[in-house]
Amino acid sequence: MDFFKNLADSFVKEVVDPTVSFAEDSARTVAREVVDPTVSFAEDSARTVVREVVDPTVAFVEDSARTVAREVIDPTVSFAEDSAKTVVREVVDPTVAFVEDSARTVVREVIDPAVAFIETQFQRPRDVIEQEKILDNLLASNGSRFPGDDYHSPYRKNWMAHLSVEKLTLNKIVWPGTHDSATNGIGIDVVTRPLGECQTLSIYEQLVRGTRLLDVRVQEDRHICHGILASYNVDFVIDDVIRFLSETHSEIIILEIRTEYGHKDPPEFESYLTNKLGQFLIHQDDNLFNKSLAEILPKRVICIWKPRESPRPSRGGLLWNSDYLKDNWIDTDLPWTKFQSNMNHLKDQPSLSSRRLFYRVENTLTPQADNVVVWVRPVTDRIRRYARLFISRCIAEGCIDKLQIFSTDFIDEDFVDACVGLTYPRINGRI
């Protein structure tokens, strides 16, 4: 046992210990001469890579980033900001301004007129009622009496013949007239006719009823018209006049023919009138107004031709020009407004004794386009029933000596009787 023990100890001391010592020395040598230099080399290499590669790369990246920021991002942001300001200035602001201007335009040209139109629709009936009340009160307080107001002729077709033609001078007649005389049947029934028809009787029927002034309007093709509405040829008017003249002997007619506003004159129309009516025409004569009917007959038509562009009839000729028939028409559908206007304009006229022309008062109203009620009949009826009141007010206000032609829409017997009734006291010197 000791032998083996000693042998083992000797092996440890002689072999293992030296081997371990050698291994440790070798390891230290490897560490000193291989590992440490390798580690040092690696560290130096790493520092070199950091210094010569990483740091320059990082610096390059940072410089590139700053360059991109300076040369790309900043200009792009600046461009975007400038573009946004340009869009605001050149697109958004003008668009907003356009929308605001458009809104103001819509308000000014659509909404405000619409509101005004609606307000007018409510206000106009109130104005009409108020003005009719004024006339009704005037009628109730003052009445409609005047000398000759009780006259009712059984001879309206020949009423002039039943006056004293030797005593009756032209300037003493109160002429019953019709407004837009030849519009009976004009337009399309129920559709446009109520907009333009001012008489329902034919020219012949009006004359038989007692009308002695006719207001006839023509267009270029010699057809009757009222505004844009057209009717029959003027031949029918002339034929009705000639028919009436052939059936009577002492009735004198004032025939006013004019070219309607907005239309052209019929070609050669003066020659047409003189050829058709020549035997009945009364020459233009300033002294005619003081002459009696007996001095004027058998000539029986004072024809006043009012062209728009053609030459006017010459003084002293067969036709009379527009200087010899005047009026002061106003465009209104309000009865008291028209009543007052008629009265005030009549007061401004010279008296009949010195007047050398015919002056017409129209007891009519005109429908207005901005109002719901545009049919002639209901509008003009607002004043038609006050014709006798107008005559009585002429006496009260001292201008009865100036009333000469009195015209109406839809003439009836009562209107004719009022005019003829007033003519009687003039002949007898009672007014």
Coordinates of C-alpha atoms in Angstrom, one line a residue:
M1 CA 0.0 0.0 0.0
D2 CA 2.7 2.4 0.9
F3 CA 4.4 1.5 -2.3
F4 CA 1.5 2.6 -4.4
K5 CA 0.9 5.7 -2.3
N6 CA 4.5 6.7 -2.7
L7 CA 4.3 5.9 -6.4
A8 CA 1.2 8.2 -6.8
D9 CA 2.8 11.0 -4.9
S10 CA 5.9 10.7 -6.9
F11 CA 3.8 10.7 -10.2
V12 CA 1.9 13.8 -9.0
K13 CA 5.1 15.6 -8.1
E14 CA 7.1 14.4 -11.1
V15 CA 4.5 14.5 -13.8
V16 CA 1.2 16.1 -12.9
D17 CA 2.5 19.1 -11.1
P18 CA 5.0 20.0 -13.8
T19 CA 2.3 19.4 -16.4
V20 CA -0.1 21.7 -14.6
S21 CA 2.6 24.3 -14.1
F22 CA 3.4 24.0 -17.8
A23 CA -0.2 24.4 -18.7
E24 CA -0.6 27.4 -16.5
D25 CA 2.5 29.0 -17.9
S26 CA 1.3 28.2 -21.4
A27 CA -2.0 29.7 -20.7
R28 CA -0.4 32.8 -19.2
T29 CA 1.9 32.9 -22.3
V30 CA -1.1 32.5 -24.6
A31 CA -3.0 35.2 -22.7
R32 CA -0.1 37.5 -22.7
E33 CA 1.2 36.9 -26.2
V34 CA -2.0 35.9 -28.1
V35 CA -5.3 36.8 -26.3
D36 CA -4.3 40.1 -24.8
P37 CA -2.8 41.4 -28.1
T38 CA -5.8 40.0 -29.9
V39 CA -8.2 41.8 -27.5
S40 CA -6.1 44.9 -27.7
F41 CA -6.1 44.6 -31.5
A42 CA -9.9 44.1 -31.5
E43 CA -10.4 47.0 -29.3
D44 CA -8.1 49.2 -31.4
S45 CA -9.9 47.9 -34.5
A46 CA -13.2 48.7 -33.0
R47 CA -12.0 52.2 -32.0
T48 CA -10.6 52.6 -35.5
V49 CA -13.9 51.5 -37.0
V50 CA -15.8 53.9 -34.7
R51 CA -13.4 56.7 -35.5
E52 CA -12.9 56.1 -39.2
V53 CA -16.2 54.5 -40.2
V54 CA -19.0 54.9 -37.7
D55 CA -18.3 58.5 -36.6
P56 CA -17.9 59.7 -40.2
T57 CA -21.0 57.8 -41.2
V58 CA -22.9 59.2 -38.3
A59 CA -21.6 62.7 -39.2
F60 CA -22.4 62.1 -42.8
V61 CA -25.9 61.0 -41.9
E62 CA -26.4 64.0 -39.6
D63 CA -25.0 66.3 -42.3
S64 CA -27.3 64.6 -44.9
A65 CA -30.2 65.0 -42.6
R66 CA -29.5 68.6 -42.1
T67 CA -29.0 69.1 -45.8
V68 CA -32.3 67.3 -46.5
A69 CA -34.0 69.4 -43.9
R70 CA -32.4 72.6 -45.3
E71 CA -32.7 71.9 -49.0
V72 CA -35.8 69.7 -49.2
I73 CA -37.9 69.7 -46.1
D74 CA -37.7 73.4 -45.3
P75 CA -38.3 74.5 -48.9
T76 CA -41.1 72.0 -49.1
V77 CA -42.7 73.3 -45.9
S78 CA -42.2 76.9 -47.1
F79 CA -43.7 76.0 -50.5
A80 CA -46.6 74.3 -48.8
E81 CA -47.1 77.3 -46.6
D82 CA -46.8 79.7 -49.6
S83 CA -49.2 77.5 -51.6
A84 CA -51.7 77.5 -48.8
K85 CA -51.5 81.2 -48.6
T86 CA -51.9 81.5 -52.4
V87 CA -54.9 79.2 -52.3
V88 CA -56.4 81.2 -49.5
R89 CA -55.6 84.5 -51.4
E90 CA -56.5 83.4 -54.9
V91 CA -59.1 80.7 -54.4
V92 CA -60.7 80.7 -50.9
D93 CA -60.9 84.5 -50.4
P94 CA -62.3 85.1 -53.9
T95 CA -64.7 82.2 -53.5
V96 CA -65.9 83.5 -50.1
A97 CA -66.2 87.0 -51.6
F98 CA -68.1 85.6 -54.6
V99 CA -70.4 83.7 -52.4
E100 CA -71.0 86.8 -50.3
D101 CA -71.6 88.9 -53.4
S102 CA -73.8 86.3 -54.8
A103 CA -75.8 86.1 -51.6
R104 CA -76.2 89.9 -51.6
T105 CA -77.2 89.8 -55.3
V106 CA -79.8 87.2 -54.6
V107 CA -81.1 89.2 -51.7
R108 CA -81.1 92.4 -53.8
E109 CA -82.5 91.0 -57.0
V110 CA -84.6 88.1 -55.9
I111 CA -85.5 88.1 -52.2
D112 CA -86.1 91.8 -51.8
P113 CA -88.2 92.1 -54.9
A114 CA -90.1 89.0 -53.9
V115 CA -90.7 90.4 -50.5
A116 CA -91.8 93.7 -52.0
F117 CA -94.0 91.9 -54.4
I118 CA -95.7 89.9 -51.6
E119 CA -96.1 93.1 -49.6
T120 CA -97.6 94.8 -52.6
Q121 CA -100.1 91.9 -53.0
F122 CA -101.3 92.5 -49.4
Q123 CA -101.1 96.3 -49.6
R124 CA -102.8 96.9 -52.9
P125 CA -106.2 95.5 -52.0
R126 CA -106.1 97.6 -48.8
D127 CA -105.2 100.7 -50.9
V128 CA -108.1 99.9 -53.3
I129 CA -110.6 99.5 -50.5
E130 CA -109.4 102.7 -48.8
Q131 CA -109.6 104.7 -52.1
E132 CA -113.0 103.3 -52.9
K133 CA -114.1 104.3 -49.4
I134 CA -113.0 107.9 -50.1
L135 CA -115.1 108.0 -53.2
D136 CA -118.0 106.4 -51.5
N137 CA -117.9 108.9 -48.7
L138 CA -117.6 111.7 -51.2
L139 CA -120.6 110.3 -53.1
A140 CA -122.6 110.0 -49.9
S141 CA -121.8 113.5 -48.6
N142 CA -122.1 115.4 -51.9
G143 CA -124.2 113.2 -54.2
S144 CA -123.9 113.0 -57.9
R145 CA -126.4 115.6 -59.0
F146 CA -125.8 118.0 -61.8
P147 CA -127.9 119.9 -64.3
G148 CA -129.3 117.4 -66.7
D149 CA -128.6 114.4 -64.5
D150 CA -132.2 113.2 -64.9
Y151 CA -131.9 112.9 -68.7
H152 CA -132.5 109.4 -70.1
S153 CA -132.6 109.4 -73.9
P154 CA -134.9 107.1 -75.9
Y155 CA -132.9 108.1 -79.0
R156 CA -129.3 107.3 -78.2
K157 CA -128.6 106.3 -81.8
N158 CA -129.6 109.8 -82.9
W159 CA -129.1 111.9 -79.8
M160 CA -127.4 114.8 -81.6
A161 CA -130.3 115.0 -84.0
H162 CA -132.7 115.6 -81.1
L163 CA -130.7 118.6 -79.9
S164 CA -131.0 121.9 -81.7
V165 CA -128.3 121.6 -84.4
E166 CA -128.5 125.3 -85.0
K167 CA -127.7 126.1 -81.4
L168 CA -125.4 123.3 -80.6
T169 CA -121.8 124.3 -81.2
L170 CA -119.0 121.7 -81.2
N171 CA -117.4 123.1 -78.1
K172 CA -120.6 122.7 -76.1
I173 CA -120.9 118.9 -76.6
V174 CA -119.9 116.5 -73.8
W175 CA -118.6 113.7 -76.0
P176 CA -119.2 110.1 -74.7
G177 CA -116.1 108.2 -75.7
T178 CA -114.8 104.7 -75.4
H179 CA -111.3 103.7 -74.5
D180 CA -109.6 101.0 -76.7
S181 CA -112.8 101.0 -78.6
A182 CA -112.1 98.1 -81.0
T183 CA -110.9 95.5 -78.5
N184 CA -114.2 93.5 -78.4
G185 CA -113.3 89.8 -78.9
I186 CA -109.5 90.4 -78.8
G187 CA -107.3 87.6 -77.7
I188 CA -108.3 84.1 -76.6
D189 CA -111.5 83.8 -74.6
V190 CA -110.8 83.3 -70.8
V191 CA -107.1 83.2 -71.4
T192 CA -105.8 86.5 -72.8
R193 CA -109.1 88.3 -73.7
P194 CA -109.7 89.5 -70.1
L195 CA -106.2 91.1 -70.2
G196 CA -107.0 93.3 -73.2
E197 CA -110.7 93.6 -73.9
C198 CA -111.9 97.1 -72.8
Q199 CA -115.2 97.0 -74.8
T200 CA -117.6 94.1 -75.4
L201 CA -119.7 95.9 -78.1
S202 CA -118.7 96.2 -81.7
I203 CA -117.9 99.7 -83.1
Y204 CA -121.4 99.9 -84.7
E205 CA -123.1 98.8 -81.4
Q206 CA -121.1 101.5 -79.5
L207 CA -122.2 104.2 -81.9
V208 CA -125.8 103.1 -81.7
R209 CA -125.6 103.2 -77.9
G210 CA -124.5 106.8 -78.1
T211 CA -120.7 106.8 -78.3
R212 CA -119.3 109.7 -80.3
L213 CA -115.5 109.4 -79.8
L214 CA -113.7 106.2 -80.8
D215 CA -110.1 105.3 -79.7
V216 CA -108.8 102.8 -82.3
R217 CA -105.2 101.3 -82.3
V218 CA -103.6 99.6 -85.2
Q219 CA -100.4 97.8 -86.0
E220 CA -98.3 97.5 -89.2
D221 CA -100.6 95.0 -90.9
R222 CA -103.7 97.2 -90.3
H223 CA -105.0 94.9 -87.7
I224 CA -106.5 96.2 -84.4
C225 CA -104.2 95.6 -81.4
H226 CA -103.9 96.3 -77.7
G227 CA -100.3 95.8 -76.7
I228 CA -99.2 92.4 -78.0
L229 CA -102.8 91.2 -78.5
A230 CA -104.2 91.5 -82.1
S231 CA -107.7 91.3 -83.5
Y232 CA -109.6 92.0 -86.7
N233 CA -108.6 94.2 -89.6
V234 CA -109.3 97.9 -89.3
D235 CA -111.6 97.6 -92.3
F236 CA -114.2 96.2 -89.9
V237 CA -114.0 99.5 -87.9
I238 CA -114.3 101.7 -90.9
D239 CA -117.2 99.6 -92.3
D240 CA -119.1 99.9 -89.0
V241 CA -118.6 103.7 -89.0
I242 CA -119.8 104.0 -92.5
R243 CA -122.8 101.8 -91.7
F244 CA -123.7 104.0 -88.8
L245 CA -123.3 107.2 -90.8
S246 CA -125.5 105.8 -93.5
E247 CA -128.3 105.1 -91.0
T248 CA -128.2 108.6 -89.3
H249 CA -128.0 112.2 -90.6
S250 CA -126.9 114.5 -87.9
E251 CA -124.4 112.5 -85.7
I252 CA -120.8 113.7 -85.7
I253 CA -118.1 111.3 -84.7
I254 CA -114.5 111.9 -83.5
L255 CA -112.5 109.0 -84.9
E256 CA -109.0 108.8 -83.3
I257 CA -106.8 106.2 -84.9
R258 CA -103.2 105.7 -83.7
T259 CA -100.4 103.3 -84.1
E260 CA -100.2 101.3 -80.9
Y261 CA -97.1 101.7 -78.7
G262 CA -94.3 99.3 -79.7
H263 CA -95.6 98.8 -83.3
K264 CA -94.8 100.3 -86.7
D265 CA -97.2 102.5 -88.7
P266 CA -99.3 100.8 -91.4
P267 CA -97.9 101.8 -94.8
E268 CA -99.8 104.4 -96.8
F269 CA -102.4 104.6 -94.0
E270 CA -103.3 108.3 -94.4
S271 CA -104.2 107.6 -98.0
Y272 CA -106.2 104.6 -96.9
L273 CA -108.3 106.7 -94.4
T274 CA -109.0 109.5 -96.9
N275 CA -110.0 107.0 -99.6
K276 CA -112.4 105.1 -97.3
L277 CA -113.9 108.1 -95.4
G278 CA -113.3 111.0 -97.8
Q279 CA -117.0 111.9 -98.3
F280 CA -117.6 112.2 -94.6
L281 CA -114.3 113.8 -93.4
I282 CA -114.4 117.3 -91.8
H283 CA -111.3 119.3 -92.8
Q284 CA -109.0 120.5 -90.1
D285 CA -110.1 123.9 -89.1
D286 CA -109.2 125.9 -85.9
N287 CA -112.5 127.8 -86.2
L288 CA -114.6 124.6 -86.2
F289 CA -115.0 124.5 -82.4
N290 CA -117.3 127.5 -82.3
K291 CA -119.4 126.4 -85.3
S292 CA -122.8 124.9 -84.9
L293 CA -123.6 121.4 -86.1
A294 CA -125.8 122.9 -88.8
E295 CA -122.7 124.7 -90.2
I296 CA -120.6 121.5 -90.2
L297 CA -123.1 119.1 -91.6
P298 CA -123.2 117.1 -93.9
K299 CA -119.6 116.3 -93.1
R300 CA -119.6 114.2 -90.1
V301 CA -116.2 112.6 -89.2
I302 CA -113.3 114.3 -87.5
C303 CA -110.6 111.8 -88.1
I304 CA -107.4 112.2 -86.0
W305 CA -104.5 110.1 -87.3
K306 CA -101.6 109.6 -84.9
P307 CA -98.7 107.8 -86.5
R308 CA -95.6 107.0 -84.5
E309 CA -93.0 107.6 -87.3
S310 CA -94.8 108.5 -90.5
P311 CA -95.4 112.2 -91.3
R312 CA -98.3 113.8 -89.4
P313 CA -101.3 115.0 -91.2
S314 CA -100.9 118.6 -92.5
R315 CA -102.9 121.5 -91.1
G316 CA -106.0 122.2 -93.2
G317 CA -106.1 118.7 -94.6
L318 CA -108.7 116.0 -94.5
L319 CA -107.1 114.4 -91.4
W320 CA -106.3 116.0 -88.1
N321 CA -103.0 115.5 -86.2
S322 CA -102.3 114.7 -82.6
D323 CA -102.1 118.3 -81.6
Y324 CA -105.9 118.4 -81.7
L325 CA -106.6 115.6 -79.1
K326 CA -104.9 115.7 -75.8
D327 CA -105.2 113.9 -72.5
N328 CA -103.2 113.3 -69.3
W329 CA -103.3 109.5 -68.9
I330 CA -101.6 108.1 -65.8
D331 CA -100.7 104.5 -65.3
T332 CA -102.6 103.4 -62.1
D333 CA -105.2 101.0 -60.9
L334 CA -106.2 103.1 -57.9
P335 CA -109.5 104.9 -58.3
W336 CA -109.1 107.9 -56.1
T337 CA -105.6 108.5 -57.5
K338 CA -107.0 108.5 -61.0
F339 CA -110.1 110.6 -60.0
Q340 CA -107.9 113.3 -58.5
S341 CA -105.4 113.3 -61.4
N342 CA -108.3 113.7 -63.9
M343 CA -109.7 116.6 -61.9
N344 CA -106.4 118.4 -61.4
H345 CA -105.4 118.1 -65.1
L346 CA -108.8 119.2 -66.2
K347 CA -108.5 122.3 -64.0
D348 CA -105.3 123.2 -65.8
Q349 CA -106.9 123.3 -69.3
P350 CA -108.2 126.5 -70.9
S351 CA -112.0 126.9 -71.0
L352 CA -114.0 125.5 -73.9
S353 CA -114.7 129.0 -75.3
S354 CA -111.0 129.6 -76.0
R355 CA -109.8 126.0 -76.6
R356 CA -108.8 125.0 -80.1
L357 CA -108.4 121.4 -79.5
F358 CA -110.2 118.4 -77.9
Y359 CA -109.3 117.4 -74.4
R360 CA -110.2 114.0 -73.1
V361 CA -110.8 112.7 -69.6
E362 CA -110.6 108.9 -69.3
N363 CA -112.7 107.5 -66.5
T364 CA -110.6 104.3 -66.7
L365 CA -108.0 102.3 -64.7
T366 CA -105.0 100.3 -65.9
P367 CA -104.2 96.8 -64.5
Q368 CA -100.7 96.6 -63.1
A369 CA -98.4 93.8 -63.8
D370 CA -97.2 93.6 -60.2
N371 CA -100.7 92.9 -58.9
V372 CA -102.7 89.7 -58.8
V373 CA -105.8 91.4 -60.4
V374 CA -104.7 92.0 -64.0
W375 CA -108.0 91.6 -65.8
V376 CA -109.4 94.8 -67.2
R377 CA -113.0 94.5 -66.1
P378 CA -112.6 94.1 -62.3
V379 CA -109.9 96.8 -62.3
T380 CA -111.6 99.5 -64.3
D381 CA -114.9 98.8 -62.5
R382 CA -113.3 100.4 -59.5
I383 CA -113.8 103.8 -61.1
R384 CA -116.6 103.3 -63.7
R385 CA -119.4 103.8 -61.2
Y386 CA -118.1 107.2 -60.2
A387 CA -118.6 108.8 -63.6
R388 CA -121.6 110.9 -62.5
L389 CA -119.7 111.8 -59.3
F390 CA -116.9 113.2 -61.4
I391 CA -119.3 115.4 -63.3
S392 CA -120.8 116.7 -60.2
R393 CA -117.4 117.4 -58.7
C394 CA -116.4 119.3 -61.8
I395 CA -119.4 121.7 -61.1
A396 CA -118.5 121.9 -57.4
E397 CA -114.8 122.7 -58.2
G398 CA -115.6 125.2 -61.0
C399 CA -114.2 123.4 -64.0
I400 CA -117.3 122.1 -65.7
D401 CA -116.7 124.5 -68.5
K402 CA -113.6 122.6 -69.3
L403 CA -115.1 119.0 -69.5
Q404 CA -115.3 118.0 -73.2
I405 CA -114.6 114.4 -74.0
F406 CA -115.4 111.8 -71.3
S407 CA -114.3 108.3 -72.0
T408 CA -114.9 104.9 -70.4
D409 CA -114.3 101.2 -70.7
F410 CA -117.4 99.0 -71.2
I411 CA -119.7 101.9 -72.1
D412 CA -123.3 101.6 -71.0
E413 CA -126.5 103.7 -71.4
D414 CA -126.1 105.5 -68.1
F415 CA -122.7 106.9 -69.1
V416 CA -124.1 108.1 -72.4
D417 CA -127.1 109.7 -70.7
A418 CA -124.8 111.5 -68.2
C419 CA -122.8 113.1 -71.0
V420 CA -125.8 114.0 -73.2
G421 CA -127.7 115.2 -70.1
L422 CA -124.9 117.6 -69.3
T423 CA -124.9 118.8 -72.9
Y424 CA -128.5 120.1 -72.7
P425 CA -127.9 122.7 -70.0
R426 CA -124.9 123.9 -71.9
I427 CA -127.0 124.6 -75.0
N428 CA -129.5 126.4 -72.8
G429 CA -126.9 128.4 -70.9
R430 CA -127.7 126.9 -67.6
I431 CA -124.0 126.1 -67.0

